[in-house]
Coordinates of C-alpha atoms in Angstrom, one line a residue:
M1 CA -1.4 -17.2 -14.4
A2 CA 2.5 -16.6 -15.4
E3 CA 2.1 -12.1 -15.7
N4 CA -0.5 -12.1 -12.0
T5 CA 2.5 -13.8 -10.3
T6 CA 4.7 -11.9 -11.9
Q7 CA 3.2 -8.2 -11.3
A8 CA 3.1 -9.6 -7.7
S9 CA 6.1 -9.9 -6.3
N10 CA 7.3 -6.7 -8.0
T11 CA 4.9 -4.4 -6.6
S12 CA 2.3 -5.8 -3.8
N13 CA 5.2 -7.8 -2.0
T14 CA 6.8 -4.7 -0.8
N15 CA 3.8 -2.9 -0.5
S16 CA 1.0 -5.2 0.3
N17 CA 0.0 -5.0 4.3
P18 CA 2.6 -6.7 6.9
P19 CA 1.5 -10.2 7.0
K20 CA 0.4 -11.5 10.3
V21 CA 3.5 -13.1 12.2
E22 CA 2.2 -15.8 14.7
L23 CA 4.6 -15.8 17.7
R24 CA 5.1 -19.8 18.5
H25 CA 5.9 -20.6 21.8
R26 CA 7.1 -23.6 23.7
A27 CA 4.1 -25.5 23.6
P28 CA 3.6 -27.2 26.7
M29 CA 3.4 -30.7 27.1
G30 CA 0.8 -32.7 24.9
Q31 CA 0.5 -30.1 22.9
E32 CA 1.0 -29.8 19.3
V33 CA 4.2 -29.3 17.6
E34 CA 5.9 -28.7 14.5
K35 CA 8.6 -31.6 14.1
P36 CA 11.5 -31.5 11.7
K37 CA 12.0 -33.9 8.2
N38 CA 15.9 -34.5 9.1
L39 CA 16.5 -33.8 13.0
W40 CA 20.0 -35.1 13.3
D41 CA 21.0 -33.7 10.3
T42 CA 19.3 -30.3 11.1
I43 CA 21.1 -30.7 14.4
K44 CA 25.0 -31.3 12.7
R45 CA 24.2 -28.0 11.0
L46 CA 23.2 -26.0 14.0
M47 CA 26.3 -27.3 15.8
N48 CA 28.2 -25.0 12.9
Y49 CA 26.3 -22.2 14.7
F50 CA 27.5 -23.6 18.6
V51 CA 30.9 -22.9 17.0
R52 CA 31.3 -19.8 16.2
S53 CA 30.3 -19.3 19.5
K54 CA 32.1 -22.2 20.7
Y55 CA 34.0 -20.1 24.0
L56 CA 30.2 -19.0 25.1
L57 CA 29.1 -22.8 25.1
I58 CA 32.9 -24.0 26.7
G59 CA 31.6 -21.7 29.3
L60 CA 28.2 -23.1 29.5
L61 CA 29.1 -26.9 29.1
L62 CA 31.3 -26.0 32.6
A63 CA 28.4 -23.8 34.7
V64 CA 26.0 -26.7 33.8
L65 CA 28.5 -28.9 34.6
A66 CA 29.4 -27.6 38.0
V67 CA 25.7 -27.3 38.8
T68 CA 25.2 -30.6 38.5
L69 CA 28.0 -32.3 40.4
L70 CA 26.4 -29.5 43.4
S71 CA 23.3 -30.6 43.2
L72 CA 24.2 -34.6 43.1
V73 CA 26.7 -33.5 46.3
T74 CA 24.9 -31.6 48.8
P75 CA 22.1 -34.9 48.6
A76 CA 24.9 -36.9 50.0
L77 CA 26.2 -34.3 52.5
Q78 CA 22.4 -33.8 53.9
G79 CA 22.9 -38.2 54.7
E80 CA 25.9 -36.6 55.9
A81 CA 24.9 -34.2 58.1
I82 CA 21.8 -36.5 59.1
D83 CA 24.8 -39.2 59.9
A84 CA 26.3 -36.7 62.5
I85 CA 23.3 -36.0 64.1
T86 CA 22.1 -39.1 64.9
E87 CA 25.8 -40.3 65.9
R88 CA 26.8 -37.2 67.9
A89 CA 29.8 -36.5 66.2
W90 CA 29.3 -32.5 66.5
Q91 CA 33.0 -31.8 64.9
K92 CA 32.1 -33.6 61.7
F93 CA 29.1 -31.4 61.7
G94 CA 30.3 -28.5 61.8
T95 CA 32.3 -29.4 59.3
V96 CA 29.8 -30.6 56.8
L97 CA 27.7 -27.9 56.9
V98 CA 30.6 -25.1 56.3
V99 CA 30.7 -28.3 53.3
L100 CA 27.3 -28.2 52.7
L101 CA 26.4 -23.8 52.9
A102 CA 29.6 -23.9 50.1
A103 CA 28.2 -25.9 47.9
F104 CA 25.2 -24.2 48.3
I105 CA 26.6 -20.7 47.3
L106 CA 28.3 -21.9 45.1
S107 CA 25.8 -23.4 42.7
S108 CA 23.6 -20.3 43.3
L109 CA 26.9 -18.5 41.5
A110 CA 26.8 -21.2 39.0
S111 CA 23.4 -21.2 38.3
L112 CA 23.7 -17.5 37.1
A113 CA 26.5 -18.6 35.4
Q114 CA 24.5 -20.9 33.8
T115 CA 21.8 -18.8 33.3
L116 CA 24.0 -15.5 32.1
L117 CA 26.1 -17.5 29.6
A118 CA 22.9 -19.3 27.6
A119 CA 21.6 -15.5 27.5
R120 CA 24.5 -14.8 25.9
L121 CA 25.2 -17.8 23.9
S122 CA 21.8 -17.5 21.9
Q123 CA 21.7 -14.5 21.0
S124 CA 24.8 -15.0 19.8
I125 CA 23.8 -17.5 17.3
V126 CA 20.0 -15.5 17.0
R127 CA 22.6 -12.6 15.2
H128 CA 25.0 -15.0 13.5
M129 CA 21.6 -16.8 12.1
R130 CA 19.7 -14.1 11.4
Y131 CA 22.7 -12.4 9.0
D132 CA 23.4 -14.9 7.4
L133 CA 19.6 -15.2 6.8
F134 CA 19.5 -11.6 5.6
K135 CA 22.2 -12.0 2.9
K136 CA 20.6 -14.7 2.0
I137 CA 17.7 -12.8 0.8
D138 CA 19.4 -9.9 -0.5
R139 CA 20.4 -12.3 -3.0
L140 CA 17.2 -14.2 -3.6
P141 CA 15.8 -15.1 -6.9
I142 CA 12.8 -13.0 -7.6
A143 CA 11.4 -16.4 -8.8
Y144 CA 11.0 -18.0 -4.6
L145 CA 9.7 -14.6 -3.3
D146 CA 6.4 -15.5 -6.3
Q147 CA 5.9 -18.9 -4.9
H148 CA 6.5 -18.0 -1.8
S149 CA 4.3 -15.7 0.5
N150 CA 6.1 -13.4 2.4
G151 CA 4.5 -14.2 5.7
D152 CA 6.6 -17.5 4.8
V153 CA 10.0 -15.4 3.7
M154 CA 9.2 -13.0 7.9
S155 CA 8.7 -16.3 9.6
R156 CA 11.4 -17.5 8.9
M157 CA 13.3 -14.2 10.1
T158 CA 11.9 -14.3 12.9
N159 CA 9.9 -16.6 14.7
D160 CA 11.6 -20.2 13.4
I161 CA 15.0 -18.3 14.6
E162 CA 13.1 -17.0 17.3
N163 CA 12.6 -20.8 18.2
V164 CA 16.1 -21.5 18.4
S165 CA 17.2 -18.3 20.3
N166 CA 14.4 -19.7 23.5
T167 CA 15.6 -23.2 23.6
V168 CA 18.9 -22.3 23.4
S169 CA 18.5 -20.6 26.9
Q170 CA 15.8 -21.4 28.2
S171 CA 16.0 -24.6 27.7
L172 CA 19.5 -26.1 26.4
G173 CA 21.3 -25.8 30.0
S174 CA 18.0 -27.9 31.6
L175 CA 18.7 -30.8 29.1
I176 CA 21.9 -30.8 29.5
S177 CA 21.5 -30.7 33.4
G178 CA 18.4 -33.2 32.9
V179 CA 20.6 -36.2 31.2
L180 CA 23.6 -35.8 32.8
T181 CA 21.0 -35.6 37.1
V182 CA 19.2 -38.8 36.1
I183 CA 23.0 -41.0 34.7
G184 CA 24.1 -38.8 37.8
T185 CA 21.7 -40.5 40.2
I186 CA 21.4 -43.5 38.9
A187 CA 25.0 -44.3 40.0
I188 CA 24.9 -42.5 43.6
M189 CA 21.5 -44.4 43.7
F190 CA 23.0 -47.8 42.9
W191 CA 26.0 -47.5 44.9
Y192 CA 23.7 -46.5 48.1
C193 CA 21.3 -48.8 47.5
W194 CA 20.7 -51.2 45.0
Q195 CA 17.6 -53.1 46.6
L196 CA 15.8 -49.7 47.2
T197 CA 17.1 -48.5 43.8
L198 CA 15.3 -50.8 42.4
I199 CA 12.2 -50.4 44.2
T200 CA 11.6 -47.4 43.2
M201 CA 11.9 -47.1 39.8
V202 CA 8.9 -47.8 40.3
T203 CA 8.2 -44.6 40.5
V204 CA 10.0 -43.4 37.4
I205 CA 8.4 -46.2 34.8
L206 CA 5.0 -45.4 36.3
T207 CA 5.6 -41.7 35.6
V208 CA 7.3 -42.3 31.9
F209 CA 3.2 -44.4 31.8
V210 CA 1.5 -41.3 33.4
T211 CA 3.6 -38.6 31.5
K212 CA 3.0 -40.8 27.8
K213 CA -1.3 -41.5 27.9
M214 CA -1.7 -38.0 29.4
S215 CA 0.5 -35.9 26.6
T216 CA -1.7 -37.7 24.7
M217 CA -4.5 -36.9 25.6
M218 CA -3.4 -33.5 25.9
R219 CA -2.6 -33.5 22.2
K220 CA -5.8 -33.8 20.7
V221 CA -7.5 -31.5 23.2
Y222 CA -5.4 -28.9 22.3
R223 CA -5.4 -30.2 18.9
R224 CA -9.1 -29.4 19.4
R225 CA -9.1 -25.8 20.8
A226 CA -6.6 -24.9 18.7
T227 CA -8.6 -25.2 15.6
A228 CA -12.0 -23.7 17.3
L229 CA -9.5 -20.8 17.9
G230 CA -8.3 -20.2 14.9
K231 CA -11.9 -20.1 13.2
L232 CA -12.8 -17.4 16.0
N233 CA -10.2 -15.8 14.8
G234 CA -10.8 -15.7 11.4
H235 CA -14.3 -14.9 12.1
S236 CA -13.5 -11.7 14.1
E237 CA -11.2 -10.3 11.0
E238 CA -13.8 -11.1 8.3
M239 CA -16.1 -9.0 10.4
I240 CA -14.0 -6.5 11.6
S241 CA -12.7 -5.6 8.5
G242 CA -15.5 -6.1 7.0
Y243 CA -18.2 -3.7 9.0
R244 CA -19.0 -2.0 6.1
T245 CA -20.7 -4.3 5.1
V246 CA -22.3 -6.0 7.8
L247 CA -23.9 -2.7 8.6
A248 CA -25.4 -2.2 4.8
Y249 CA -26.5 -5.5 5.1
N250 CA -27.9 -5.2 8.6
R251 CA -26.7 -8.6 9.8
Q252 CA -25.4 -7.5 12.9
E253 CA -27.8 -10.0 14.7
R254 CA -27.0 -13.1 12.6
T255 CA -22.9 -12.0 12.9
K256 CA -23.0 -11.6 17.3
R257 CA -25.0 -15.5 17.2
E258 CA -22.5 -16.5 14.8
F259 CA -19.4 -15.4 17.0
N260 CA -21.5 -16.1 20.1
A261 CA -21.5 -19.6 18.9
M262 CA -17.8 -20.3 17.9
S263 CA -17.1 -18.5 21.8
D264 CA -18.7 -21.0 23.4
E265 CA -17.3 -23.9 21.3
L266 CA -14.0 -22.6 22.4
T267 CA -14.8 -21.7 25.7
K268 CA -15.7 -25.7 26.2
E269 CA -12.6 -26.8 24.3
G270 CA -9.9 -24.3 26.4
I271 CA -12.1 -25.4 30.0
R272 CA -12.0 -29.2 28.5
A273 CA -8.3 -28.4 27.9
E274 CA -7.2 -26.5 31.4
I275 CA -8.6 -29.1 33.3
L276 CA -6.2 -31.7 31.9
G277 CA -3.2 -29.5 31.5
G278 CA -3.7 -28.3 35.2
S279 CA -4.3 -31.7 36.6
M280 CA -0.5 -32.8 35.1
G281 CA 1.3 -30.9 38.2
P282 CA -1.0 -32.8 40.5
L283 CA -0.4 -36.2 38.9
M284 CA 3.3 -35.8 39.2
N285 CA 3.1 -34.6 42.6
A286 CA 0.9 -37.5 44.0
I287 CA 3.6 -40.3 42.0
S288 CA 5.7 -38.2 43.8
T289 CA 4.2 -38.3 47.2
L290 CA 3.7 -42.2 46.3
G291 CA 7.8 -42.4 45.6
F292 CA 8.3 -40.5 49.0
V293 CA 6.0 -43.4 50.9
I294 CA 7.8 -46.0 48.8
V295 CA 10.9 -45.1 50.1
A296 CA 10.2 -44.7 53.4
A297 CA 8.7 -47.4 55.1
F298 CA 11.4 -49.3 52.7
G299 CA 13.9 -47.5 53.8
G300 CA 13.0 -47.7 57.6
Y301 CA 12.8 -51.3 57.2
F302 CA 16.5 -51.4 55.4
A303 CA 17.4 -49.1 58.3
L304 CA 16.1 -51.6 60.8
E305 CA 18.8 -54.5 59.3
G306 CA 21.4 -52.0 59.1
M307 CA 21.6 -52.0 55.6
I308 CA 21.5 -48.3 55.3
T309 CA 21.5 -45.5 57.4
I310 CA 19.8 -42.4 58.1
G311 CA 20.9 -40.2 56.4
V312 CA 21.0 -43.0 53.3
I313 CA 17.0 -42.7 53.8
S314 CA 17.4 -38.8 54.0
A315 CA 19.5 -38.5 50.6
F316 CA 17.9 -41.4 49.2
I317 CA 14.2 -39.5 49.3
I318 CA 15.7 -36.1 47.7
Y319 CA 17.4 -38.8 45.2
A320 CA 14.2 -39.7 44.3
K321 CA 12.6 -36.7 44.3
Q322 CA 16.2 -35.8 42.0
F323 CA 15.6 -38.2 39.4
S324 CA 12.0 -38.1 38.0
R325 CA 12.0 -33.8 38.2
P326 CA 14.3 -34.0 35.0
I327 CA 12.4 -36.7 33.5
N328 CA 9.1 -34.4 33.9
E329 CA 11.5 -31.4 32.5
I330 CA 13.2 -33.5 29.2
A331 CA 9.9 -34.9 29.0
Q332 CA 8.1 -31.8 28.8
L333 CA 11.5 -30.0 27.2
Y334 CA 11.1 -32.1 23.6
G335 CA 7.9 -30.7 22.5
S336 CA 10.1 -27.2 22.2
V337 CA 13.3 -28.5 20.5
Q338 CA 11.7 -29.8 18.1
T339 CA 10.3 -27.3 17.0
A340 CA 13.4 -25.2 17.5
V341 CA 15.5 -27.9 15.3
A342 CA 11.8 -27.2 13.0
G343 CA 12.3 -24.2 12.9
A344 CA 16.0 -24.1 12.5
E345 CA 15.8 -26.6 9.2
R346 CA 13.6 -24.3 7.6
V347 CA 15.8 -21.6 8.0
F348 CA 18.3 -23.7 6.1
E349 CA 15.8 -24.4 3.0
L350 CA 15.7 -21.2 2.6
L351 CA 19.5 -20.7 3.1
D352 CA 20.5 -24.2 0.4
Q353 CA 18.0 -22.5 -2.2
P354 CA 20.2 -21.0 -5.4
D355 CA 21.8 -17.0 -5.3
E356 CA 19.4 -14.2 -8.1
D357 CA 22.3 -14.8 -11.3
N358 CA 24.6 -12.6 -11.3
S359 CA 26.8 -13.6 -14.5
G360 CA 27.6 -10.9 -17.1
T361 CA 31.1 -8.3 -16.8
E362 CA 30.5 -6.1 -19.6
T363 CA 28.8 -2.8 -18.9
I364 CA 28.0 0.1 -22.1
V365 CA 30.6 2.7 -22.2
N366 CA 28.0 6.1 -23.2
M367 CA 25.3 3.9 -22.9
K368 CA 22.3 4.6 -26.4
G369 CA 19.5 3.0 -24.5
N370 CA 18.0 0.8 -27.6
V371 CA 16.9 -2.3 -26.4
S372 CA 16.2 -5.3 -29.0
F373 CA 14.3 -8.7 -28.4
R374 CA 14.8 -11.0 -30.6
H375 CA 12.6 -15.1 -30.7
V376 CA 12.6 -14.7 -26.9
N377 CA 10.5 -17.5 -26.0
F378 CA 10.0 -18.1 -21.6
S379 CA 7.6 -19.4 -19.5
Y380 CA 7.5 -19.2 -16.1
L381 CA 6.2 -23.5 -14.9
P382 CA 7.5 -26.0 -17.3
G383 CA 4.9 -26.8 -20.4
K384 CA 3.2 -23.6 -19.8
Q385 CA 4.6 -20.9 -22.4
V386 CA 4.4 -17.3 -21.7
L387 CA 5.9 -15.4 -24.4
Y388 CA 5.9 -16.7 -27.7
D389 CA 8.9 -15.6 -30.6
F390 CA 8.4 -11.8 -28.9
N391 CA 10.2 -9.7 -31.2
L392 CA 10.8 -5.9 -30.8
E393 CA 13.0 -3.7 -31.6
V394 CA 12.9 -0.1 -29.1
K395 CA 15.2 2.7 -30.0
S396 CA 17.5 5.0 -28.6
G397 CA 14.7 8.4 -27.3
Q398 CA 11.4 6.0 -28.5
K399 CA 8.7 5.7 -26.3
I400 CA 7.1 2.6 -27.1
A401 CA 3.6 1.1 -25.2
L402 CA 2.3 -2.4 -24.6
V403 CA -0.9 -3.6 -24.6
G404 CA -3.2 -6.0 -24.0
A405 CA -5.0 -8.0 -21.9
T406 CA -4.3 -9.6 -18.3
G407 CA -2.0 -12.4 -18.9
S408 CA -1.0 -11.1 -22.8
G409 CA 2.4 -10.8 -21.3
K410 CA 3.0 -7.4 -21.0
T411 CA 5.1 -7.7 -17.7
T412 CA 6.9 -10.7 -18.0
V413 CA 8.4 -8.2 -21.0
V414 CA 9.9 -6.1 -18.5
N415 CA 10.8 -8.5 -15.9
L416 CA 12.9 -10.0 -18.6
L417 CA 14.4 -6.6 -19.8
M418 CA 15.4 -6.5 -15.5
R419 CA 16.8 -10.5 -15.8
F420 CA 14.8 -10.8 -12.1
Y421 CA 14.2 -13.9 -14.9
P422 CA 16.5 -15.8 -18.2
V423 CA 14.7 -16.0 -21.2
D424 CA 14.5 -19.4 -22.1
S425 CA 15.7 -19.1 -25.3
G426 CA 16.4 -16.3 -28.0
E427 CA 17.8 -13.0 -26.7
I428 CA 17.8 -9.6 -25.9
L429 CA 20.2 -6.8 -26.4
I430 CA 20.9 -3.5 -25.5
D431 CA 23.3 -1.3 -27.8
G432 CA 23.7 -4.5 -29.8
K433 CA 25.0 -6.8 -25.8
N434 CA 23.0 -9.5 -24.4
I435 CA 22.1 -8.5 -21.3
M436 CA 23.1 -12.0 -19.6
D437 CA 26.8 -10.3 -20.5
L438 CA 26.1 -7.1 -18.9
Q439 CA 26.8 -6.9 -15.4
R440 CA 23.6 -7.2 -13.5
D441 CA 24.1 -4.6 -11.2
W442 CA 24.9 -1.5 -13.5
L443 CA 22.4 -3.1 -16.1
R444 CA 19.7 -2.0 -12.8
H445 CA 21.3 1.3 -12.0
N446 CA 20.6 2.4 -15.7
T447 CA 17.1 1.1 -15.7
A448 CA 14.3 2.5 -13.4
I449 CA 10.7 1.3 -12.9
V450 CA 7.4 3.0 -11.7
L451 CA 4.8 0.7 -11.0
Q452 CA 1.0 0.9 -10.9
D453 CA 1.1 0.4 -6.7
T454 CA 4.0 2.5 -4.8
V455 CA 7.2 1.3 -2.9
L456 CA 8.1 4.0 0.2
F457 CA 10.0 3.3 3.1
S458 CA 9.2 4.4 7.2
D459 CA 12.0 7.0 6.5
T460 CA 12.0 10.6 5.4
I461 CA 11.1 12.1 2.4
E462 CA 14.6 12.7 0.8
N463 CA 15.7 9.3 2.2
N464 CA 13.0 8.0 -0.1
I465 CA 13.3 10.1 -2.8
K466 CA 17.5 9.2 -2.7
Y467 CA 16.8 5.5 -2.4
G468 CA 17.3 5.8 -6.1
N469 CA 20.6 7.3 -5.8
P470 CA 21.9 7.0 -2.6
D471 CA 24.6 10.0 -3.6
A472 CA 22.8 12.5 -4.3
D473 CA 23.5 16.1 -2.8
D474 CA 20.1 18.4 -1.3
E475 CA 20.3 20.3 -4.4
T476 CA 19.5 17.9 -6.8
V477 CA 16.6 16.1 -4.1
V478 CA 14.8 19.5 -4.3
R479 CA 15.1 19.4 -8.6
A480 CA 14.1 16.0 -8.9
A481 CA 10.7 17.2 -6.6
E482 CA 9.6 19.5 -8.6
T483 CA 10.0 18.1 -12.2
S484 CA 7.9 15.2 -10.5
N485 CA 5.8 18.0 -9.7
C486 CA 5.9 16.9 -5.7
A487 CA 7.9 19.7 -3.9
H488 CA 4.3 21.7 -3.6
F489 CA 2.7 19.7 -1.3
I490 CA 6.3 19.0 0.3
N491 CA 6.7 22.0 1.1
R492 CA 3.8 22.2 2.3
L493 CA 4.9 19.9 5.2
R494 CA 5.9 20.8 8.4
N495 CA 9.5 19.4 8.1
G496 CA 9.4 19.6 4.6
Y497 CA 12.3 17.1 3.4
Q498 CA 12.9 15.7 6.8
T499 CA 9.4 14.3 7.4
V500 CA 9.5 10.9 8.3
L501 CA 7.3 9.2 6.0
K502 CA 5.3 6.3 8.8
Q503 CA 3.4 3.5 8.1
A504 CA 5.2 3.9 3.9
G505 CA 3.8 7.2 3.0
A506 CA -0.1 6.1 4.4
S507 CA -0.6 9.8 5.4
L508 CA 0.1 10.8 2.2
S509 CA -2.8 10.1 -1.5
H510 CA -2.5 7.5 -3.4
G511 CA -1.4 10.3 -6.2
Q512 CA 1.8 11.7 -3.7
R513 CA 2.8 8.8 -3.0
Q514 CA 3.1 7.8 -7.2
L515 CA 4.6 11.1 -7.8
L516 CA 7.4 10.7 -5.0
N517 CA 8.4 7.0 -7.1
I518 CA 8.6 9.4 -9.7
A519 CA 11.1 11.8 -8.3
R520 CA 13.1 8.5 -7.1
A521 CA 13.1 7.7 -10.4
V522 CA 14.1 11.3 -12.2
I523 CA 17.2 11.0 -9.9
A524 CA 18.0 7.9 -10.5
D525 CA 18.6 9.5 -13.8
P526 CA 17.7 5.9 -16.3
K527 CA 19.0 5.7 -19.5
I528 CA 16.0 2.8 -19.5
L529 CA 12.6 3.9 -18.8
I530 CA 9.8 1.4 -17.3
L531 CA 6.2 2.9 -16.3
D532 CA 3.7 -0.4 -15.6
E533 CA 0.4 1.0 -15.2
A534 CA 1.5 3.8 -13.0
T535 CA -1.2 5.8 -13.6
S536 CA -4.4 2.9 -13.3
S537 CA -5.4 3.0 -10.1
V538 CA -5.7 7.1 -9.0
D539 CA -8.4 9.2 -10.4
T540 CA -9.0 11.9 -13.3
R541 CA -7.4 14.7 -11.9
T542 CA -4.3 12.9 -10.7
E543 CA -4.0 11.3 -13.5
Q544 CA -3.1 14.4 -15.6
G545 CA -0.3 15.1 -12.5
I546 CA 1.0 12.5 -12.9
Q547 CA 1.3 12.4 -16.5
D548 CA 2.3 15.9 -16.8
A549 CA 5.2 14.1 -14.1
L550 CA 6.1 11.8 -16.6
V551 CA 6.0 13.1 -19.5
K552 CA 9.3 15.3 -18.3
L553 CA 10.5 11.6 -16.8
M554 CA 10.3 10.2 -20.0
K555 CA 11.8 13.2 -22.4
N556 CA 15.0 12.1 -24.1
R557 CA 15.4 8.5 -22.4
T558 CA 14.2 5.5 -23.7
S559 CA 10.3 4.5 -22.5
L560 CA 8.7 1.3 -22.1
I561 CA 5.3 1.3 -21.0
I562 CA 2.1 -1.0 -19.4
A563 CA -1.1 0.5 -19.5
H564 CA -4.5 -0.2 -19.5
R565 CA -5.2 3.0 -19.6
L566 CA -5.3 3.8 -23.3
S567 CA -6.1 7.7 -23.1
T568 CA -2.4 7.2 -21.5
I569 CA -0.6 6.2 -24.4
Q570 CA -1.8 7.6 -27.5
D571 CA 1.3 9.9 -28.6
A572 CA 3.0 6.2 -27.9
D573 CA 5.5 6.4 -31.1
V574 CA 4.9 2.5 -30.7
I575 CA 2.0 1.0 -29.8
V576 CA 2.5 -3.0 -29.5
V577 CA -0.5 -4.4 -28.8
M578 CA -0.3 -8.1 -27.1
D579 CA -2.1 -11.5 -27.1
Q580 CA -1.5 -14.5 -25.4
G581 CA 2.4 -14.2 -25.0
R582 CA 2.4 -12.7 -29.1
V583 CA 2.5 -10.0 -30.7
V584 CA -0.6 -9.0 -33.2
E585 CA -0.3 -5.6 -33.8
T586 CA 1.9 -2.8 -34.3
G587 CA 1.8 0.8 -35.1
T588 CA 0.3 3.9 -34.1
H589 CA -2.8 5.5 -32.5
D590 CA -3.9 6.5 -35.3
E591 CA -2.4 3.6 -37.7
L592 CA -4.1 0.6 -35.1
L593 CA -7.1 2.4 -34.9
E594 CA -7.3 2.3 -39.1
K595 CA -6.6 -1.5 -39.1
Q596 CA -9.9 -2.1 -36.7
G597 CA -8.0 -5.0 -35.3
A598 CA -7.2 -5.8 -31.4
Y599 CA -6.2 -2.3 -30.9
Y600 CA -9.2 -0.9 -32.2
S601 CA -11.8 -3.3 -29.9
L602 CA -9.3 -2.4 -26.8
Y603 CA -10.1 1.0 -27.9
M604 CA -13.7 0.8 -27.8
A605 CA -13.9 -1.3 -25.4
Q606 CA -12.8 1.5 -23.5
F607 CA -14.6 4.4 -24.3
A608 CA -17.8 3.0 -25.9
G609 CA -18.1 1.8 -22.4
N610 CA -19.1 -2.1 -23.6
A611 CA -17.4 -4.6 -21.2
T612 CA -13.9 -5.7 -20.8

């Protein structure tokens, strides 16, 4: 298990298909939302990013305050205008109209400023969060990436931060404005007529009750629809990716019946969800209309009694609508705020991970490449040991092959040498110095790995080769390509070394991609070379070309080779046979065959055609 885990971290993690990332938008009212574990702690920490953009935040708050105050003033001004008409005070009416027009213009400008500042603030926060997160990912230990999928890490970088951005740009201003509007509206309504205000509260209580009930019902329906959609998507993906198998076994009709059944289920749940979701608006409008009737009826009675004026009734109608609107908005924004805070919490969880061990300050002048493993014990998980008292001496320039069944600990040896993991006990020495005392970056600069799964980037061929040495000149790049036997196919490409690889070199054969990886190792000019199943996934003819390139690469270098194909390591200076984390045999190919032990069994299993 440990060996498979580590191989995944070092190979397939960087070369696997891009993970499917599902973008999460603001959930409608009642729909299932992601909730944070520690709401207030996360909000406090998130505020540090707001402080970094404090001037934008202050500007946004001022714009929101201006919009809110103007929205509270305009109904009162409209009431004043109506009262001026009933009193036939035309001069007062003209003055109120001018003030009202100015208020509308200022409100529009403040709303525009609010939108622009919210967008700028959200992007500023996202920029800071992504910078911190990417910088953190660059320092993460391999162990973290072993335990978390690529999709999970990418989701934190994209979806979770995007949720924060959407909430800041679309919801923050509305949330603050809504709270201020509710407080200001209640105060003004009580100041005008406390009796009519209390009567109006009936519709508010009704709104809250209906919203709560509808949200509960909608949450259940949305959950069922999401489940049905997940089943349909999963079935579709399986059938499309396995289309050849479907055709080969003539299962088209059954596949269509299964798809139609799932599609029908999704249609039914979708209709229910749309009906419930679509009914929320009409219900809120009905309650709002009821509030209008209540204000009009009781307001008319109070006006006849001389308690209020007609203008106040008009203002009250507007305030009643203005009061219920932000309550509905806050209820709808609750889900998006929860999702955003949950996303920020996931980002902070990653930021809180410990950095990769960067201890060690020494380097080796005129490094020879002698490697020693002395009494090394190691386990990925407590209680599940992988290596037991592992000892190995590799002299400068030697070619050492590690062989054994899957899970025997071969790749673990490489991971420990590269300081991807620290040993539990024992020590690993290079030229007599403990690797934990050496600079980590220096150690990896002098070590190169060629993996089974090729890792290329969507860049030019030249830059992919120079990944091993960014300072290399064009002549060095060409020399590395010639040494690795890939110059011939590069020169046949229209743009040669400037050819841009699409989809990480998907247009190249696996053998060609592997040769480019070898060229990258050549240009790095390492003292220690590690080959981890470098030829196991290619055909025999391609393997021969890669082997020729590897022979040139290994010349005068200390080489550790992990191989399942025993034909590729017969010329190794020493073959180390491993089994369940222990060294069980060492020797040359001929010596081990003469012993007729573990290596002999592996050899005969491969070349006699027996099952391995």
